[in-house]
XYZ file of N, CA and C in Angstrom:
744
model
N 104.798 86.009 116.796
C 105.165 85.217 117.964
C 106.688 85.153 118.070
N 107.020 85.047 119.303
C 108.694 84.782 119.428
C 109.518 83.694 118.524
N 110.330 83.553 117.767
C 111.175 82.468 117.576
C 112.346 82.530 118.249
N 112.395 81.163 118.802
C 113.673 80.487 119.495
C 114.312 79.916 118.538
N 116.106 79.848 118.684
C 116.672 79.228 117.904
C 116.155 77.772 117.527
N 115.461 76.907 118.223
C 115.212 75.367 117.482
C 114.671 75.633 116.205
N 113.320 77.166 116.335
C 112.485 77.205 115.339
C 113.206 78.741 113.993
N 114.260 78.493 114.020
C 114.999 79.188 112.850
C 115.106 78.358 111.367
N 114.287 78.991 110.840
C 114.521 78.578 109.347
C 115.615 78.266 108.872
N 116.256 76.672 108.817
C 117.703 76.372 108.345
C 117.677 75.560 107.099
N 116.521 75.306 106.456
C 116.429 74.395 105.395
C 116.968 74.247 104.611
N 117.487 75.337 103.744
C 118.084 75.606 102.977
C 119.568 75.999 103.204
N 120.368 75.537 104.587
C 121.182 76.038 105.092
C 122.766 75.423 104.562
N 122.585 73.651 104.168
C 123.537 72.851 103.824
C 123.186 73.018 102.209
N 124.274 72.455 102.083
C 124.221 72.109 100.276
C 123.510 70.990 99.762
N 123.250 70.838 99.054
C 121.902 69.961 98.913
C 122.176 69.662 97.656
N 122.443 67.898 96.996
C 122.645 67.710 96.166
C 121.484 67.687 95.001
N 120.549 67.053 96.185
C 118.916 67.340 94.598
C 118.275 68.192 95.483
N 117.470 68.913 94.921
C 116.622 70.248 95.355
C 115.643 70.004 95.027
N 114.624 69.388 95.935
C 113.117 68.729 95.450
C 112.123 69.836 95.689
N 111.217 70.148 94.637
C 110.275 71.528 94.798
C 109.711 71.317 95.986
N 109.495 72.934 96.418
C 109.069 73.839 97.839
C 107.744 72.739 98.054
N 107.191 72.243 99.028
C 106.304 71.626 99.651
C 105.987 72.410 101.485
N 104.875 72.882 101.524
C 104.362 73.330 102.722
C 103.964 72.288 103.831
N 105.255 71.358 103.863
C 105.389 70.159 104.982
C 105.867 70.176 106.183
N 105.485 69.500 106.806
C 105.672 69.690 108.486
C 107.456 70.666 108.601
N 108.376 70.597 108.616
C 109.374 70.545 108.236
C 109.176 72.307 108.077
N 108.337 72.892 106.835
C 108.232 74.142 106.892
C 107.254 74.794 108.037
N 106.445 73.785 108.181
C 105.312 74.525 109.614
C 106.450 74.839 110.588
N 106.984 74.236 111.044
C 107.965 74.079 112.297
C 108.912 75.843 111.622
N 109.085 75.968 110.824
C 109.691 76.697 110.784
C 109.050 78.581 110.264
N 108.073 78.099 109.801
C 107.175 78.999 109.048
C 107.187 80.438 109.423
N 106.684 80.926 110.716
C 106.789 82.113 111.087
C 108.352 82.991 111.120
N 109.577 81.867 111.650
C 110.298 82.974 111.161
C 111.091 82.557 109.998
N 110.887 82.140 108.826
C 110.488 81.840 107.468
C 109.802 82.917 107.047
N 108.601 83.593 107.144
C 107.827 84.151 106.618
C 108.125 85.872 106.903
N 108.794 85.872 108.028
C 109.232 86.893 108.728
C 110.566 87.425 107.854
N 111.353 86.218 107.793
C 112.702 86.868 106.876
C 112.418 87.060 105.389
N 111.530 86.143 105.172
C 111.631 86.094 103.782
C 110.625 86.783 102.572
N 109.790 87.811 104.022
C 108.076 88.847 102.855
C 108.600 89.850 103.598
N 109.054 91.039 102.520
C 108.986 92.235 103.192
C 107.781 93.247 103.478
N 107.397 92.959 104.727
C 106.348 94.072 105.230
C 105.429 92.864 105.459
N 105.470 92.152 105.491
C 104.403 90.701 105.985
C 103.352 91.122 107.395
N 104.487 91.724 108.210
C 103.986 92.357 109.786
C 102.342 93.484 109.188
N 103.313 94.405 108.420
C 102.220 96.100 108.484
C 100.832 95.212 107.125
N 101.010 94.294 106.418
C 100.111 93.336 105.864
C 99.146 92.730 106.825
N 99.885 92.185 107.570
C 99.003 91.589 108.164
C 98.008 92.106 109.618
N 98.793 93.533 109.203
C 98.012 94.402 110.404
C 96.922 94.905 109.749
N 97.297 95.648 108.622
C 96.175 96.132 107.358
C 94.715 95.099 107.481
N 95.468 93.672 107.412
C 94.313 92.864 106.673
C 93.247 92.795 108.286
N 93.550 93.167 109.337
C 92.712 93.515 110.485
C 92.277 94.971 110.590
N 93.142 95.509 110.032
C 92.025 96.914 110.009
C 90.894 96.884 109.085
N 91.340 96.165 107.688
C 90.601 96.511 106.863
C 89.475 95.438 106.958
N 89.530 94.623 107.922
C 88.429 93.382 108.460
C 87.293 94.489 109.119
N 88.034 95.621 109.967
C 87.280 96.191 111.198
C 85.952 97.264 110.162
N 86.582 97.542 109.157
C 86.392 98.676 108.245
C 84.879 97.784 107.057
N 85.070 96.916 106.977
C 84.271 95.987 105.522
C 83.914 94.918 106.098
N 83.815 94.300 107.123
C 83.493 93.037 107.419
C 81.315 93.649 107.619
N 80.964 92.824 106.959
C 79.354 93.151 107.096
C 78.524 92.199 108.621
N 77.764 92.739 109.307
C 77.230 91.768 109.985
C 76.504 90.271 109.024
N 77.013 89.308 109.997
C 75.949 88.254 109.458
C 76.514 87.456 107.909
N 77.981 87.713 108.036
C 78.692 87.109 106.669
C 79.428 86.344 106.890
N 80.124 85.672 106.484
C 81.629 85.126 106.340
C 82.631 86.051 105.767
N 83.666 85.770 106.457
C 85.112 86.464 105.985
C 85.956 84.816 105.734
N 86.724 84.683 104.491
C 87.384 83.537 103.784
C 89.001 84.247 103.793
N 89.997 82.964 104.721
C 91.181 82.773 104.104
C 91.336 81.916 104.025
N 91.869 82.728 102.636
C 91.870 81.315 101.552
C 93.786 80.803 101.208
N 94.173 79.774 101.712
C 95.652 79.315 101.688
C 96.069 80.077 103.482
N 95.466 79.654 104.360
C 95.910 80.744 105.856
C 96.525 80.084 106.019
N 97.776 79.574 105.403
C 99.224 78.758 106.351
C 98.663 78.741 108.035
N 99.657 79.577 108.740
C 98.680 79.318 110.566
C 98.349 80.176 110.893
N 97.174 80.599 109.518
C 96.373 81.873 110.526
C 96.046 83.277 110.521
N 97.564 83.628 110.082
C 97.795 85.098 110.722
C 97.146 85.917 110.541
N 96.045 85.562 109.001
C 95.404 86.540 108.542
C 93.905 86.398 109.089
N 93.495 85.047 109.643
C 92.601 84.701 110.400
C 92.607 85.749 111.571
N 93.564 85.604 112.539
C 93.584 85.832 113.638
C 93.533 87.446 113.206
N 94.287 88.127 112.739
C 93.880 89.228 112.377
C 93.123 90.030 112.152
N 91.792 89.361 111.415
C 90.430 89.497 111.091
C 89.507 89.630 112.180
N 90.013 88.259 113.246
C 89.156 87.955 114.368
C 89.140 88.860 115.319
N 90.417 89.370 115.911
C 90.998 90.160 116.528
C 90.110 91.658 116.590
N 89.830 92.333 114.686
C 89.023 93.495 114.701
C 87.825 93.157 113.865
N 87.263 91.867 114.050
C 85.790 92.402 113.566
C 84.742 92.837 114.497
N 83.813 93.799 114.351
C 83.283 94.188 115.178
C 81.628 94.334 115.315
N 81.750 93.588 114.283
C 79.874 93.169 114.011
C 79.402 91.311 114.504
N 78.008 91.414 114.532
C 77.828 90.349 115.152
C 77.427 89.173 113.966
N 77.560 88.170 114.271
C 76.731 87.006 113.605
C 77.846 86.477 112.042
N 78.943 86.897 112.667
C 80.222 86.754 111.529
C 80.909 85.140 111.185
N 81.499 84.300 110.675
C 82.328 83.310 110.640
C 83.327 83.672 110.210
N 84.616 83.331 110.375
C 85.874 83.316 109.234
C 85.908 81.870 108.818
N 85.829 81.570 107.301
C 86.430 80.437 107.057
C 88.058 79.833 106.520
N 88.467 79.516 107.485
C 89.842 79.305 107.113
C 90.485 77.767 106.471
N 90.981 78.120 105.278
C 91.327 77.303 104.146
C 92.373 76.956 103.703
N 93.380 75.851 103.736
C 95.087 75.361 103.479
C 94.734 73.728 102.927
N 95.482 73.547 101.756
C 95.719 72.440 101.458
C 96.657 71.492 101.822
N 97.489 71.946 102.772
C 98.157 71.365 103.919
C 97.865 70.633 104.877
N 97.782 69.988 105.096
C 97.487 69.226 106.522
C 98.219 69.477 107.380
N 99.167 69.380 107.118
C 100.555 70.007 108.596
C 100.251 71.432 108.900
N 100.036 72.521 108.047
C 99.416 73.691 108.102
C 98.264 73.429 109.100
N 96.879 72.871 108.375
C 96.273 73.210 109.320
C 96.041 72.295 110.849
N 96.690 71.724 111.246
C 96.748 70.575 112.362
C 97.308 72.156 113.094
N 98.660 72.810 112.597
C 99.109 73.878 113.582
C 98.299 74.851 113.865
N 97.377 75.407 112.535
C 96.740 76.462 112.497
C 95.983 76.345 113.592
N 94.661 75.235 113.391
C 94.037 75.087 114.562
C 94.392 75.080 115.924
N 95.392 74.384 116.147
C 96.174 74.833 117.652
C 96.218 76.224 117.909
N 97.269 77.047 117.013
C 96.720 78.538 117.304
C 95.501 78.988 117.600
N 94.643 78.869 116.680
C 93.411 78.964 116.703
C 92.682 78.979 118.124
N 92.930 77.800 118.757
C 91.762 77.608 119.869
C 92.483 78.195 121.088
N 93.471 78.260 120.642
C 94.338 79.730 121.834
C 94.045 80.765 121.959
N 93.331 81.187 121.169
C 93.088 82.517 120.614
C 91.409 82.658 121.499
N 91.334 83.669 121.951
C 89.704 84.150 122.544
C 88.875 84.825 121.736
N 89.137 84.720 120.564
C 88.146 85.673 119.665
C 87.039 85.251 120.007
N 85.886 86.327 119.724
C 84.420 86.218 119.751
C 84.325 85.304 118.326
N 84.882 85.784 117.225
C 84.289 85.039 116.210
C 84.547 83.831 115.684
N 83.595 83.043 115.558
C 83.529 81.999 115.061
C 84.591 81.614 113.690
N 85.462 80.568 114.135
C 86.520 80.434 112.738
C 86.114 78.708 112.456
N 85.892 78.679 111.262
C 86.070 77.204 111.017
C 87.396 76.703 109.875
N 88.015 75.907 110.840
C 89.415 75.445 109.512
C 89.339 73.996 109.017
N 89.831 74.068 107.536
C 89.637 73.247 106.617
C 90.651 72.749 105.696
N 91.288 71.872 105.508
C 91.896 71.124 104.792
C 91.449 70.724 103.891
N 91.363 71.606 102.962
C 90.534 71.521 101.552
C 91.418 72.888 100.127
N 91.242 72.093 99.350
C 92.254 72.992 97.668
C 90.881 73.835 97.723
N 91.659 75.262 97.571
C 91.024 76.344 97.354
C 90.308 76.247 96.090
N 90.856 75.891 95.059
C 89.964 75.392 93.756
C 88.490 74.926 94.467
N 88.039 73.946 95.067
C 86.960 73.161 95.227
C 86.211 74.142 96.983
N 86.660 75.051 97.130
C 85.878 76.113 98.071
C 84.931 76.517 97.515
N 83.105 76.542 98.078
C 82.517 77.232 97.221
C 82.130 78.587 98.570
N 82.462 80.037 98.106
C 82.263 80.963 98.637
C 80.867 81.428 98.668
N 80.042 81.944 99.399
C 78.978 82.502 99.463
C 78.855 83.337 100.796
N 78.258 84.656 100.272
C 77.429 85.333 101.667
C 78.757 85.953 102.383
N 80.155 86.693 101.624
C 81.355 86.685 101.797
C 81.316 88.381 101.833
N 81.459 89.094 102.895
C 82.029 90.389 102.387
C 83.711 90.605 102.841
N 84.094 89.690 103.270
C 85.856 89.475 102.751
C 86.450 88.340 102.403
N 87.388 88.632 101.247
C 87.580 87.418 101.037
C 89.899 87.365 100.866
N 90.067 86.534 101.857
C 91.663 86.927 101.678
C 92.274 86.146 100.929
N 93.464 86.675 100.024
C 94.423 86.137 99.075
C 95.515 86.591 99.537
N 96.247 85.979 100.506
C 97.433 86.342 101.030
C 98.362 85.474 100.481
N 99.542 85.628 99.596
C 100.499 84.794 98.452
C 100.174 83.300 98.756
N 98.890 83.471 98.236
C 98.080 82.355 97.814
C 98.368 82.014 96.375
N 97.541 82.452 95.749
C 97.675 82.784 93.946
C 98.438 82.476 93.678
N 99.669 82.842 93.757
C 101.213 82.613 93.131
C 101.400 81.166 93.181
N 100.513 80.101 93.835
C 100.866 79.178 94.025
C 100.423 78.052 93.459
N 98.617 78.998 92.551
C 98.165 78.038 92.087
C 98.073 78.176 90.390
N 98.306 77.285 89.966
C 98.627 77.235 88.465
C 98.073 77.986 87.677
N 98.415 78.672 86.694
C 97.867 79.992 86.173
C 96.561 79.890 85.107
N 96.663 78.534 84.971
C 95.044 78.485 84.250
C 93.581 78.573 85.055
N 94.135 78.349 86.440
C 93.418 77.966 87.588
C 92.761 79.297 88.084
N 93.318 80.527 87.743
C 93.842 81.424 88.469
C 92.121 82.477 88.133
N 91.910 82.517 87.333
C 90.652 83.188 86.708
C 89.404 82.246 87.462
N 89.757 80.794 86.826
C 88.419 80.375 88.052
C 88.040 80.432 89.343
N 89.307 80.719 90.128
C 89.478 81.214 91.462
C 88.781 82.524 91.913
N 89.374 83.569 90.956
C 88.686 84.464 91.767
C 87.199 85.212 90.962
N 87.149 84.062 90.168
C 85.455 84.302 89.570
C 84.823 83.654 91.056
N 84.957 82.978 90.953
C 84.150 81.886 92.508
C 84.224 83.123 93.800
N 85.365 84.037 93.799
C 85.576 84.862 94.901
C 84.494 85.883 94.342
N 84.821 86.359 93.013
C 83.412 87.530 93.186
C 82.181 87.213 93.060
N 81.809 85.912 92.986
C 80.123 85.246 93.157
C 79.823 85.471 94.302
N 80.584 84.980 94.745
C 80.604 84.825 96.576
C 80.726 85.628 97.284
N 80.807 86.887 96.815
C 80.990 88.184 97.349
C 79.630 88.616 97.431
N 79.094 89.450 98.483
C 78.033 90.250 98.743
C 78.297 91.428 98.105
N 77.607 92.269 97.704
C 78.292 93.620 97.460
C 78.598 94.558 98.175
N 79.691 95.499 97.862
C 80.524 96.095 98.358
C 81.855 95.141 99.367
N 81.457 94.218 99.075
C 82.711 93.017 99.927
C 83.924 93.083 98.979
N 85.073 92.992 99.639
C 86.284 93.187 99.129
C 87.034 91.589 99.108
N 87.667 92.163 98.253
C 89.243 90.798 98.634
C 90.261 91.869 98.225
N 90.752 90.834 99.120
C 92.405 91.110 99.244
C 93.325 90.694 99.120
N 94.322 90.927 98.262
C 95.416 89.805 97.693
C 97.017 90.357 97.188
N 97.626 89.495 97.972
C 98.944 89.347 98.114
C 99.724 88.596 97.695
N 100.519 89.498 96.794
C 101.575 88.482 95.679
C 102.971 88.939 95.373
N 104.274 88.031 95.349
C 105.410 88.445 94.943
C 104.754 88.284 93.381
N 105.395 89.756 93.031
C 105.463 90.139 91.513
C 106.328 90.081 90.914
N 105.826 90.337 89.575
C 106.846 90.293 88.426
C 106.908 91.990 87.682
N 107.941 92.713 87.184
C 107.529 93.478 86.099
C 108.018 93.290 84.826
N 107.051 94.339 83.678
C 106.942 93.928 82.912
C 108.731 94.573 81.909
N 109.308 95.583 82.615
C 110.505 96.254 82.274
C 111.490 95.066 82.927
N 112.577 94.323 81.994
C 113.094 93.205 82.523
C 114.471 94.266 83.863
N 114.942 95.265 83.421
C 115.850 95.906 84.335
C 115.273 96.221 85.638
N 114.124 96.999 85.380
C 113.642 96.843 87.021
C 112.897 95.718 87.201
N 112.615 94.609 86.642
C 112.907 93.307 87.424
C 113.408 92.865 87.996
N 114.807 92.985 87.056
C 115.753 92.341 87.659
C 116.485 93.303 88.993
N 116.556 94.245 89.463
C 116.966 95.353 89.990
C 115.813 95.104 91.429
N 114.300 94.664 91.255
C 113.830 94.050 92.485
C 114.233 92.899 93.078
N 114.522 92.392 92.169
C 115.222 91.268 92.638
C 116.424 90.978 93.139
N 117.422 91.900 92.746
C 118.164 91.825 93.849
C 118.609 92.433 94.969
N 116.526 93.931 94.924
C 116.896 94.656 96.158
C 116.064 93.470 97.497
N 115.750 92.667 96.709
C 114.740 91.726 97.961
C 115.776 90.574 98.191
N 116.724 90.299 97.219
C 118.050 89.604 98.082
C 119.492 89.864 99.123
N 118.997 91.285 98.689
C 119.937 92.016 99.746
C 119.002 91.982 101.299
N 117.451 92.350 101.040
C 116.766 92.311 102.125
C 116.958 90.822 102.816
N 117.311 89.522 102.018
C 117.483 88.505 102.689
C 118.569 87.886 103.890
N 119.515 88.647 102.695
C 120.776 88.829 103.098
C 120.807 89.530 104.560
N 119.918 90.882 104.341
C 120.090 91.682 106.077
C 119.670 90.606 107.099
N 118.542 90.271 106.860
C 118.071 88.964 107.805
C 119.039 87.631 107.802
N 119.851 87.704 107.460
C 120.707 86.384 108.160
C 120.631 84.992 107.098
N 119.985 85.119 106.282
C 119.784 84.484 104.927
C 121.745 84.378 103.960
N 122.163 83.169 103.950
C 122.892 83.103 103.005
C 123.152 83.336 101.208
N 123.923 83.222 100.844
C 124.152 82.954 99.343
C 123.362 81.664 99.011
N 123.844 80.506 99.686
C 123.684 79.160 99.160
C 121.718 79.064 99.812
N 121.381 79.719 100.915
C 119.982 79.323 101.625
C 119.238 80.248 100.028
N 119.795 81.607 99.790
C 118.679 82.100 98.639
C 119.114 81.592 97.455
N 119.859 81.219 97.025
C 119.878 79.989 95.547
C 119.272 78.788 95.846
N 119.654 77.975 96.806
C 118.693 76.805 96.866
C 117.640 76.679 96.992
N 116.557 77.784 97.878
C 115.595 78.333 97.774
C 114.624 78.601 96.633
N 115.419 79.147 96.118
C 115.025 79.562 94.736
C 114.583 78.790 93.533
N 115.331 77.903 93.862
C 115.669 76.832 92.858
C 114.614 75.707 93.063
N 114.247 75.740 94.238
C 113.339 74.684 95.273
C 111.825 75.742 94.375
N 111.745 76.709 94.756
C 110.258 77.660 94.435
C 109.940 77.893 92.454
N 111.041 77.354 91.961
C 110.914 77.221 89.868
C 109.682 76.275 90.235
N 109.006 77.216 89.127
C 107.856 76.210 88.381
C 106.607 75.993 89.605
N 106.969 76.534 90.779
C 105.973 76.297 91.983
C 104.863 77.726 92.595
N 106.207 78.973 92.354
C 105.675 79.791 92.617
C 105.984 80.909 91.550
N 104.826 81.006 91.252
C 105.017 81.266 89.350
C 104.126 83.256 89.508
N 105.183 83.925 89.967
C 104.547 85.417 90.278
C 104.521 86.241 88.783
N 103.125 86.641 88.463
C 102.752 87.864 87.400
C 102.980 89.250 87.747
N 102.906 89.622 86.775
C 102.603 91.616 87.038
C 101.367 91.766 87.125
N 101.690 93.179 87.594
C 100.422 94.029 88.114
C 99.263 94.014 87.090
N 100.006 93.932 85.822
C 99.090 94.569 84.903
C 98.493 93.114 85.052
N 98.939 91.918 84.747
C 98.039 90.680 84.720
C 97.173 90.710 85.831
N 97.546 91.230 87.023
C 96.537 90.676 88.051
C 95.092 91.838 87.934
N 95.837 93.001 87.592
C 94.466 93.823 86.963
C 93.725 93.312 86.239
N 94.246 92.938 85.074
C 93.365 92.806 83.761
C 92.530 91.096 84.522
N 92.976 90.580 84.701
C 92.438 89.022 85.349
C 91.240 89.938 86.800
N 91.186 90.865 87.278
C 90.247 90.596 88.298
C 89.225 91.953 87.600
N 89.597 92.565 86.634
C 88.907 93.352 85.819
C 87.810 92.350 85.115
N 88.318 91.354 84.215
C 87.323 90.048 83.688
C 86.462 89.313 84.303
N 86.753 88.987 85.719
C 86.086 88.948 86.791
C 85.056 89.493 87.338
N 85.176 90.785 86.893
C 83.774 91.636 87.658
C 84.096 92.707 87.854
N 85.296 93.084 89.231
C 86.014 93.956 90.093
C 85.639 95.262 88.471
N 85.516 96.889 89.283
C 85.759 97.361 88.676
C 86.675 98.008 88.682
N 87.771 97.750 89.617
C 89.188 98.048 89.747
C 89.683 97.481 90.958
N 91.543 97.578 90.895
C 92.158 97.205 91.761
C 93.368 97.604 91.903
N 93.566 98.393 93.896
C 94.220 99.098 93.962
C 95.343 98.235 94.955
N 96.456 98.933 94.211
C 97.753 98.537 95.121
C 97.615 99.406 96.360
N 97.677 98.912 97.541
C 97.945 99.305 98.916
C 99.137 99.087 99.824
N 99.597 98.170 99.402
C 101.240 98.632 99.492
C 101.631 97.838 98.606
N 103.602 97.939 99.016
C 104.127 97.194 98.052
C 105.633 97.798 98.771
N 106.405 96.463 98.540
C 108.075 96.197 98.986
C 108.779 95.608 97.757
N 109.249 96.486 97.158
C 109.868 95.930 96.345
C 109.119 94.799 95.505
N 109.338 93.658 95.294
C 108.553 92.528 94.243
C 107.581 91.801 95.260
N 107.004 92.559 95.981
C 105.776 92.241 96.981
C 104.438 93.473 97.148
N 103.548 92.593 96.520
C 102.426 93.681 96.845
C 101.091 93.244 97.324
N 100.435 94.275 97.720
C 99.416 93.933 98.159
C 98.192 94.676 97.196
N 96.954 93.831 96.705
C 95.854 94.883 96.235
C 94.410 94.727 97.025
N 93.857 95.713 96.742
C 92.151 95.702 97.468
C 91.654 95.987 95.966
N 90.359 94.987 95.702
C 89.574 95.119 94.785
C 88.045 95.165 95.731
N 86.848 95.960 95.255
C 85.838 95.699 95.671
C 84.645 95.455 95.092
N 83.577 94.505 95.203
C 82.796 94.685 93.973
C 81.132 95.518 94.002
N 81.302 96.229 93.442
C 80.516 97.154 92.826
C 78.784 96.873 94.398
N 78.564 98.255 94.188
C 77.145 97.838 95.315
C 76.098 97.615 94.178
């Protein structure tokens, strides 16, 4: 959607004597899309994927789950190309300011398919009758003991051959090209109009909140799970995306 200057991400713009952790509060809704726009590289061709690959795996007569849909995008995406009948999307944020907006989008929207949104912790979702299930930099957000019971509940709830899909700033396990993504995704901030002081304070705001693994963890964690593999489908620098599917 367009952003107008009112709705430019400036939060992080002044100096800020205490830096109280990242919270998905009204404050960030208002600003979110072009927030999300400067700050995930490839967020756009993601969130186009996650509608093709709706058009491609969505089964008649299931639910499709996003799970953490800030406002949507991956909803609307889904809705946009599914092409079988008797479908729901269930859409899921522990936000309230999230979803008060989401839904507004939402009922703007003419999709044929049925979306229901919910203000409810993805922890306490119970999935069933699911041949998609979305993890769009969800995960990263929820505490890492948490993280295995999550997407055990996602492959119960999976029909077979139903996929998920999941999206996460990473970590690697070589600390030089760690560190070397990291500061090719602060230069990417930088191109977008992002300061020195907006990506340190930022940063500093997201310790301890958004707590990103490697590849190899998110393998081996959805390998224990069930999945009998999981493939990277893209990836920007310390941003990736994987498709796991489970077995027919």
């Amino acid at each position: 959607m367009p952003i107008d200057k009112s709705n430019a991400d400036k939060l992080f713009s002044e100096p800020m004597k205490q830096i109280d952790q990242f919270t998905f509060n009204k404050s960030v809704v208002d600003v979110f899309p072009d927030m999300i726009k400067r700050s995930v590289p490839g967020y756009t061709t993601i969130i186009g994927m996650i509608g093709d690959l709706a058009e491609r795996f969505t089964q008649p007569n299931t639910r499709c789950y996003d799970l953490g849909c800030s406002l949507g995008a991956a909803t609307l995406a889904m809705r946009r190309r599914i092409g079988v009948d008797g479908c729901e999307i269930v859409a899921i944020d522990n936000s309230q300011a999230m979803i008060d907006q989401c839904s507004k989008l939402i009922a703007r929207d003419h999709g044929a398919t049925h979306v229901d949104v919910n203000c409810q912790d993805v922890l306490d979702v119970h999935i069933s009758n699911a041949s998609i299930v979305v993890l769009n930099f969800t995960l990263q957000f929820i505490a890492q003991e948490h993280r295995h019971t999550i997407l055990k509940n996602i492959y119960r709830g999976l029909n077979p051959g139903g996929v998920l899909i999941m999206s996460e700033k990473v970590a690697f396990e070589d600390q030089s090209h760690h560190e070397l993504m990291i500061d090719l995704y602060h230069s990417f901030k930088k191109v977008n109009g992002y300061s020195d002081l907006e990506i340190s304070q930022k940063r500093e705001a997201l310790e301890n909140v958004l707590i990103p693994e490697t590849l190899t963890q998110h393998r081996q964690r959805l390998k224990a799970c069930g999945f009998a593999d999981a493939d990277v489908w893209f990836q920007c620098f310390n941003f990736a995306s994987l498709i796991a599917q489970k077995p027919l």
